[in-house]
Amino acid sequence: AAKRMKTGYAVYDPKFESSGINRLNLMSELKKGLQHDQLSLYFQPKINLHTSRVCGVEALIRWHHPTRGFISPEEFIPLAEQGGLIRELTSRVIRMSMEHLQHWKAIGISIPVSINLSVRDIQDNNLPSQISSAIENHALDASCLELEITESAFMSAPQKGLRVLKNLDSLGIPMGIDDFGTGYSSIAYLRDLPVKIIKIDRSFVMDMDSNDNNRKIVKSIIDLGHNLDLQVVAEGVESRTSLDMLKELGCDMAQGYFILKPRPFDELTDWLQKKTD
Ligand code: C2E
Ligand code: CA
Ligand code: CA
Ligand code: CA
């Protein structure tokens, strides 16, 4: 962003200009990347804290740029949203997930995949039928998928978004609110949205073992979720202590580096096979 002086005037900053150019370059490279299969999915498992079993995996997109190496989704997802590429990207994620699910099914692993949706996705009335035909075409059923949306994604288009979410819900696909606790009006939206799951933002979970306020926030979110009959997931679990605390607090599911970092398909498959042996 442009530097600000103490007077409050925005000052011209050459770095700002050049980063603008980079963003445009990156956008057109992302377009190419979509066409040339530079995108792949990593997967991170989620465990059920009541049974200690794996109960799902989250699909996390990776862009392997031919010269720049891995580029973080934190960097290119916003770009894809601004550049009108996000629907194509999400379609790709859905398709890749289905193909991976078919492979797992063939070797006896049945596990739901969570897909992250953007605001543009839930504004598109075609999304539910696109998802249901993808499921059919791959001979899978609705229980193989879960969807994650952030509150902010929903809030920027409440009316349109609600229709799409209700259609997805009627297909029997569970919906979760991601990054819970970082937006606002969370509670009113929980009441109005067809959600089944809340995912506590990792900023509260990561250091809950040393930060008492964060531990209290996590506890409050778990209690709130349970009072509303929702399943609660904690993401960003980085230590044994946090995992034990979450069990103690009655949290339903956990995800994080302490369990496993996101891994490419083959590595995750090996891990899943060892787990379920
Ligand atoms: P998110 O949906 O909140 O995903 C969780 C992020 O936390 C992932 O980062 C994951 O690698 C990271 N993470 C998992 N466990 C831990 C932990 O224990 N500690 C810490 N510090 N981090 C942990 P990643 O893969 O870089 O993705 C970043 C964000 O990019 C995601 O946040 C999501 O908002 C977005 N994203 C990723 N894949 C997709 C996608 O396919 N579609 C869309 N629309 N967005 C995506
Ligand atoms: Ca997510
Ligand atoms: Ca999250
Ligand atoms: Ca996030």
Coordinates of C-alpha atoms and ligand atoms in Angstrom, one line a residue:
A1 CA 0.0 0.0 0.0
A2 CA 1.0 3.6 -0.4
K3 CA 3.1 5.0 2.4
R4 CA 1.5 7.6 4.6
M5 CA 3.4 10.4 6.2
K6 CA 2.6 11.8 9.6
T7 CA 0.5 14.5 8.0
G8 CA -1.9 11.9 6.6
Y9 CA -1.2 12.6 3.0
A10 CA -0.6 9.5 0.8
V11 CA 2.8 9.7 -0.7
Y12 CA 3.8 8.4 -4.1
D13 CA 5.6 5.1 -3.6
P14 CA 7.3 3.5 -6.5
K15 CA 7.0 0.1 -4.9
F16 CA 3.2 0.5 -5.0
E17 CA 3.3 1.1 -8.7
S18 CA 5.5 -1.8 -9.4
S19 CA 3.4 -4.1 -7.3
G20 CA 0.4 -3.0 -9.4
I21 CA 2.2 -4.2 -12.5
N22 CA 3.1 -7.4 -10.8
R23 CA -0.4 -8.1 -10.0
L24 CA -1.5 -7.7 -13.6
N25 CA 1.3 -10.0 -14.7
L26 CA 0.4 -12.5 -12.1
M27 CA -3.2 -12.4 -13.2
S28 CA -2.4 -13.2 -16.8
E29 CA 0.0 -15.9 -15.7
L30 CA -2.7 -17.4 -13.5
K31 CA -4.9 -17.6 -16.6
K32 CA -2.2 -19.5 -18.3
G33 CA -1.6 -21.6 -15.2
L34 CA -5.3 -22.7 -15.3
Q35 CA -4.9 -23.8 -18.9
H36 CA -1.6 -25.6 -18.4
D37 CA -2.4 -27.6 -15.4
Q38 CA -0.1 -25.8 -13.0
L39 CA -2.7 -26.0 -10.3
S40 CA -3.1 -29.0 -8.0
L41 CA -4.7 -29.9 -4.7
Y42 CA -3.1 -30.6 -1.4
F43 CA -5.2 -32.2 1.3
Q44 CA -5.2 -31.8 5.1
P45 CA -7.0 -34.3 7.3
K46 CA -9.5 -33.5 10.0
I47 CA -10.0 -35.9 12.9
N48 CA -13.0 -36.6 15.0
L49 CA -12.0 -35.8 18.6
H50 CA -14.6 -38.2 20.1
T51 CA -13.3 -41.2 18.2
S52 CA -9.8 -40.1 17.1
R53 CA -10.7 -41.2 13.6
V54 CA -10.1 -39.3 10.4
C55 CA -13.4 -37.8 9.4
G56 CA -12.6 -35.7 6.3
V57 CA -9.9 -33.9 4.3
E58 CA -9.8 -30.2 3.2
A59 CA -8.8 -29.5 -0.4
L60 CA -6.3 -26.7 -0.5
I61 CA -5.2 -25.4 -3.9
R62 CA -1.6 -25.0 -4.9
W63 CA -0.1 -23.1 -7.8
H64 CA 3.2 -24.4 -9.0
H65 CA 4.5 -21.6 -11.2
P66 CA 7.2 -22.8 -13.7
T67 CA 9.7 -20.2 -12.7
R68 CA 8.5 -18.6 -9.5
G69 CA 7.8 -21.9 -7.7
F70 CA 4.9 -22.3 -5.3
I71 CA 2.7 -19.2 -5.0
S72 CA 0.5 -19.1 -1.9
P73 CA -3.3 -19.2 -2.3
E74 CA -3.4 -16.2 0.1
E75 CA -1.8 -14.3 -2.8
F76 CA -3.6 -15.7 -5.9
I77 CA -7.1 -16.4 -4.7
P78 CA -7.9 -12.7 -4.2
L79 CA -6.4 -12.1 -7.6
A80 CA -8.6 -14.7 -9.2
E81 CA -11.6 -13.1 -7.5
Q82 CA -10.8 -9.7 -8.8
G83 CA -9.8 -11.0 -12.3
G84 CA -13.0 -13.0 -12.8
L85 CA -11.1 -16.3 -12.8
I86 CA -12.5 -17.7 -9.6
R87 CA -15.5 -19.6 -11.0
E88 CA -13.1 -21.4 -13.4
L89 CA -10.7 -22.1 -10.6
T90 CA -13.5 -23.5 -8.3
S91 CA -14.8 -25.6 -11.2
R92 CA -11.3 -27.0 -11.5
V93 CA -11.1 -27.7 -7.8
I94 CA -14.4 -29.5 -7.9
R95 CA -13.4 -31.6 -10.8
M96 CA -10.0 -32.5 -9.3
S97 CA -11.6 -33.4 -6.0
M98 CA -14.0 -35.7 -7.7
E99 CA -11.2 -37.5 -9.5
H100 CA -9.3 -37.9 -6.3
L101 CA -12.4 -39.1 -4.5
Q102 CA -12.9 -41.8 -7.2
H103 CA -9.3 -43.0 -6.7
W104 CA -9.9 -43.3 -3.0
K105 CA -13.2 -45.0 -3.5
A106 CA -11.5 -47.6 -5.7
I107 CA -9.1 -48.5 -2.9
G108 CA -11.7 -48.6 -0.2
I109 CA -11.2 -45.2 1.3
S110 CA -14.4 -43.2 1.7
I111 CA -13.9 -39.8 3.2
P112 CA -15.6 -36.5 2.5
V113 CA -13.6 -33.7 0.9
S114 CA -14.2 -30.1 2.0
I115 CA -14.0 -27.5 -0.7
N116 CA -13.5 -23.7 -0.1
L117 CA -16.0 -21.5 -1.9
S118 CA -15.6 -17.8 -2.7
V119 CA -18.1 -15.1 -2.7
R120 CA -18.5 -15.2 -6.5
D121 CA -19.2 -18.9 -6.3
I122 CA -22.2 -18.5 -4.1
Q123 CA -23.5 -15.7 -6.2
D124 CA -23.7 -18.0 -9.2
N125 CA -27.1 -19.7 -9.5
N126 CA -25.6 -22.5 -11.6
L127 CA -23.3 -23.7 -8.8
P128 CA -25.7 -26.2 -7.2
S129 CA -26.5 -27.9 -10.5
Q130 CA -22.8 -27.9 -11.5
I131 CA -21.9 -29.6 -8.3
S132 CA -24.7 -32.2 -8.5
S133 CA -23.9 -33.2 -12.0
A134 CA -20.2 -33.4 -11.2
I135 CA -21.1 -35.8 -8.3
E136 CA -23.3 -37.9 -10.7
N137 CA -20.8 -38.0 -13.5
H138 CA -18.2 -39.4 -11.1
A139 CA -20.7 -42.0 -9.7
L140 CA -20.3 -40.4 -6.2
D141 CA -22.9 -39.2 -3.8
A142 CA -23.6 -35.9 -1.9
S143 CA -22.0 -37.3 1.3
C144 CA -18.5 -37.1 -0.4
L145 CA -18.5 -33.3 -0.3
E146 CA -18.5 -30.5 2.3
L147 CA -18.4 -26.8 1.5
E148 CA -16.7 -24.1 3.4
I149 CA -17.6 -20.4 3.1
T150 CA -16.4 -17.4 5.1
E151 CA -18.8 -15.1 6.7
S152 CA -17.5 -12.2 4.7
A153 CA -18.2 -14.1 1.5
F154 CA -21.8 -14.5 2.5
M155 CA -22.3 -11.0 3.8
S156 CA -21.3 -9.3 0.6
A157 CA -24.3 -10.9 -1.1
P158 CA -26.8 -12.1 1.5
Q159 CA -29.9 -12.5 -0.8
K160 CA -28.3 -14.2 -3.8
G161 CA -26.0 -16.2 -1.6
L162 CA -28.8 -17.5 0.5
R163 CA -30.6 -19.0 -2.4
V164 CA -27.6 -20.8 -3.6
L165 CA -26.8 -22.1 -0.1
K166 CA -30.3 -23.3 0.3
N167 CA -30.1 -25.2 -3.0
L168 CA -26.8 -26.8 -2.0
D169 CA -28.3 -27.7 1.4
S170 CA -31.3 -29.4 -0.3
L171 CA -28.8 -31.5 -2.2
G172 CA -27.6 -32.8 1.1
I173 CA -24.2 -31.3 1.1
P174 CA -23.1 -30.1 4.5
M175 CA -22.0 -26.5 4.7
G176 CA -19.5 -24.9 7.1
I177 CA -18.6 -21.4 8.1
D178 CA -14.8 -20.9 7.8
D179 CA -12.6 -18.6 9.9
F180 CA -15.4 -18.3 12.4
G181 CA -15.0 -15.4 14.9
T182 CA -13.1 -13.1 12.5
G183 CA -16.1 -11.5 10.9
Y184 CA -19.0 -9.7 12.4
S185 CA -22.8 -10.5 12.8
S186 CA -21.7 -14.1 13.0
I187 CA -24.4 -15.1 15.3
A188 CA -27.3 -13.7 13.3
Y189 CA -26.0 -15.4 10.2
L190 CA -25.7 -18.7 12.0
R191 CA -29.4 -18.4 12.7
D192 CA -30.3 -17.7 9.1
L193 CA -27.9 -19.8 7.1
P194 CA -28.3 -23.6 6.4
V195 CA -25.0 -24.4 8.1
K196 CA -24.1 -27.5 9.9
I197 CA -20.5 -26.8 10.9
I198 CA -18.5 -23.9 12.2
K199 CA -14.7 -23.8 11.9
I200 CA -13.0 -21.8 14.6
D201 CA -10.4 -19.5 13.0
R202 CA -6.9 -20.6 13.5
S203 CA -5.8 -17.3 15.0
F204 CA -7.7 -18.3 18.2
V205 CA -6.6 -21.9 18.2
M206 CA -2.9 -21.7 17.3
D207 CA -1.8 -20.4 20.7
M208 CA -4.8 -21.4 22.9
D209 CA -2.3 -23.5 24.9
S210 CA -0.5 -20.4 26.0
N211 CA -3.0 -17.6 25.7
D212 CA -5.8 -17.8 28.2
N213 CA -8.0 -15.3 26.4
N214 CA -7.9 -17.3 23.2
R215 CA -8.7 -20.5 25.1
K216 CA -11.7 -18.7 26.5
I217 CA -12.8 -17.5 23.1
V218 CA -12.5 -21.1 21.7
K219 CA -14.5 -22.4 24.6
S220 CA -17.3 -19.8 24.0
I221 CA -17.4 -20.6 20.3
I222 CA -17.7 -24.4 21.0
D223 CA -20.5 -23.8 23.5
L224 CA -22.3 -21.4 21.1
G225 CA -22.0 -23.9 18.3
H226 CA -23.3 -26.8 20.4
N227 CA -26.2 -24.7 21.7
L228 CA -27.2 -24.2 18.1
D229 CA -26.8 -27.9 17.3
L230 CA -23.8 -27.3 15.1
Q231 CA -20.6 -29.4 14.8
V232 CA -17.5 -27.5 15.8
V233 CA -14.1 -27.8 14.1
A234 CA -10.9 -26.2 15.4
E235 CA -8.3 -25.4 12.7
G236 CA -4.7 -24.5 13.4
V237 CA -4.0 -27.1 16.0
E238 CA -0.3 -27.0 16.4
S239 CA 0.4 -28.8 19.7
R240 CA -0.6 -31.8 21.8
T241 CA -1.6 -29.4 24.6
S242 CA -4.1 -27.6 22.3
L243 CA -5.5 -30.9 21.1
D244 CA -6.0 -32.1 24.6
M245 CA -7.7 -28.8 25.6
L246 CA -10.0 -29.1 22.7
K247 CA -11.1 -32.6 23.7
E248 CA -11.6 -31.4 27.2
L249 CA -13.8 -28.5 25.9
G250 CA -15.9 -30.9 23.9
C251 CA -14.9 -29.7 20.5
D252 CA -16.0 -32.2 17.8
M253 CA -13.2 -32.1 15.2
A254 CA -9.6 -30.8 14.8
Q255 CA -7.3 -30.0 12.0
G256 CA -3.8 -28.6 12.0
Y257 CA 0.0 -29.1 11.7
F258 CA 0.1 -31.2 14.8
I259 CA -2.0 -33.8 13.1
L260 CA -0.7 -33.4 9.6
K261 CA 0.3 -30.5 7.3
P262 CA -1.4 -30.3 3.9
R263 CA 0.0 -33.0 1.6
P264 CA -0.2 -33.9 -2.0
F265 CA -2.6 -36.6 -3.0
D266 CA -0.2 -39.5 -3.1
E267 CA 1.3 -38.8 0.3
L268 CA -2.1 -38.2 1.9
T269 CA -3.3 -41.5 0.4
D270 CA -0.3 -43.3 2.1
W271 CA -1.1 -41.6 5.4
L272 CA -4.8 -42.5 5.2
Q273 CA -4.0 -46.1 4.4
K274 CA -1.7 -46.4 7.4
K275 CA -4.4 -44.8 9.6
T276 CA -7.2 -47.1 8.5
D277 CA -5.2 -50.3 8.5
Ligands
C2E1 P1 -8.4 -21.6 5.0 O1 -9.5 -22.1 4.2 O2 -8.6 -21.0 6.3 O3 -7.4 -22.9 5.0 C1 -6.6 -23.2 6.1 C2 -5.2 -22.6 6.0 O4 -4.5 -22.8 7.2 C3 -4.4 -23.4 4.9 O5 -3.5 -22.5 4.3 C4 -3.6 -24.4 5.7 O6 -2.4 -24.8 5.1 C5 -3.3 -23.6 7.0 N1 -3.1 -24.4 8.2 C6 -3.6 -25.6 8.4 N2 -3.2 -26.1 9.6 C7 -2.4 -25.1 10.2 C8 -1.7 -25.0 11.4 O7 -1.8 -25.8 12.3 N3 -1.1 -23.8 11.6 C9 -1.0 -22.8 10.7 N4 -0.3 -21.7 11.0 N5 -1.7 -22.9 9.5 C10 -2.4 -24.0 9.2 P2 -3.3 -22.4 2.7 O8 -3.4 -23.8 2.1 O9 -2.1 -21.5 2.4 O10 -4.6 -21.7 2.2 C11 -4.8 -20.3 2.6 C12 -6.2 -19.9 2.2 O11 -6.4 -19.8 0.8 C13 -7.3 -20.8 2.8 O12 -7.6 -20.5 4.1 C14 -8.5 -20.4 1.8 O13 -9.1 -19.2 2.3 C15 -7.7 -20.1 0.5 N6 -7.8 -21.3 -0.3 C16 -7.1 -22.4 -0.4 N7 -7.5 -23.3 -1.3 C17 -8.6 -22.7 -1.9 C18 -9.5 -23.1 -2.9 O14 -9.4 -24.2 -3.5 N8 -10.5 -22.2 -3.2 C19 -10.7 -21.0 -2.5 N9 -11.7 -20.3 -2.9 N10 -9.9 -20.7 -1.6 C20 -8.8 -21.5 -1.2
CA2 CA -11.2 -23.6 4.7
CA3 CA -10.0 -21.2 7.9
CA4 CA -8.6 -18.0 5.9

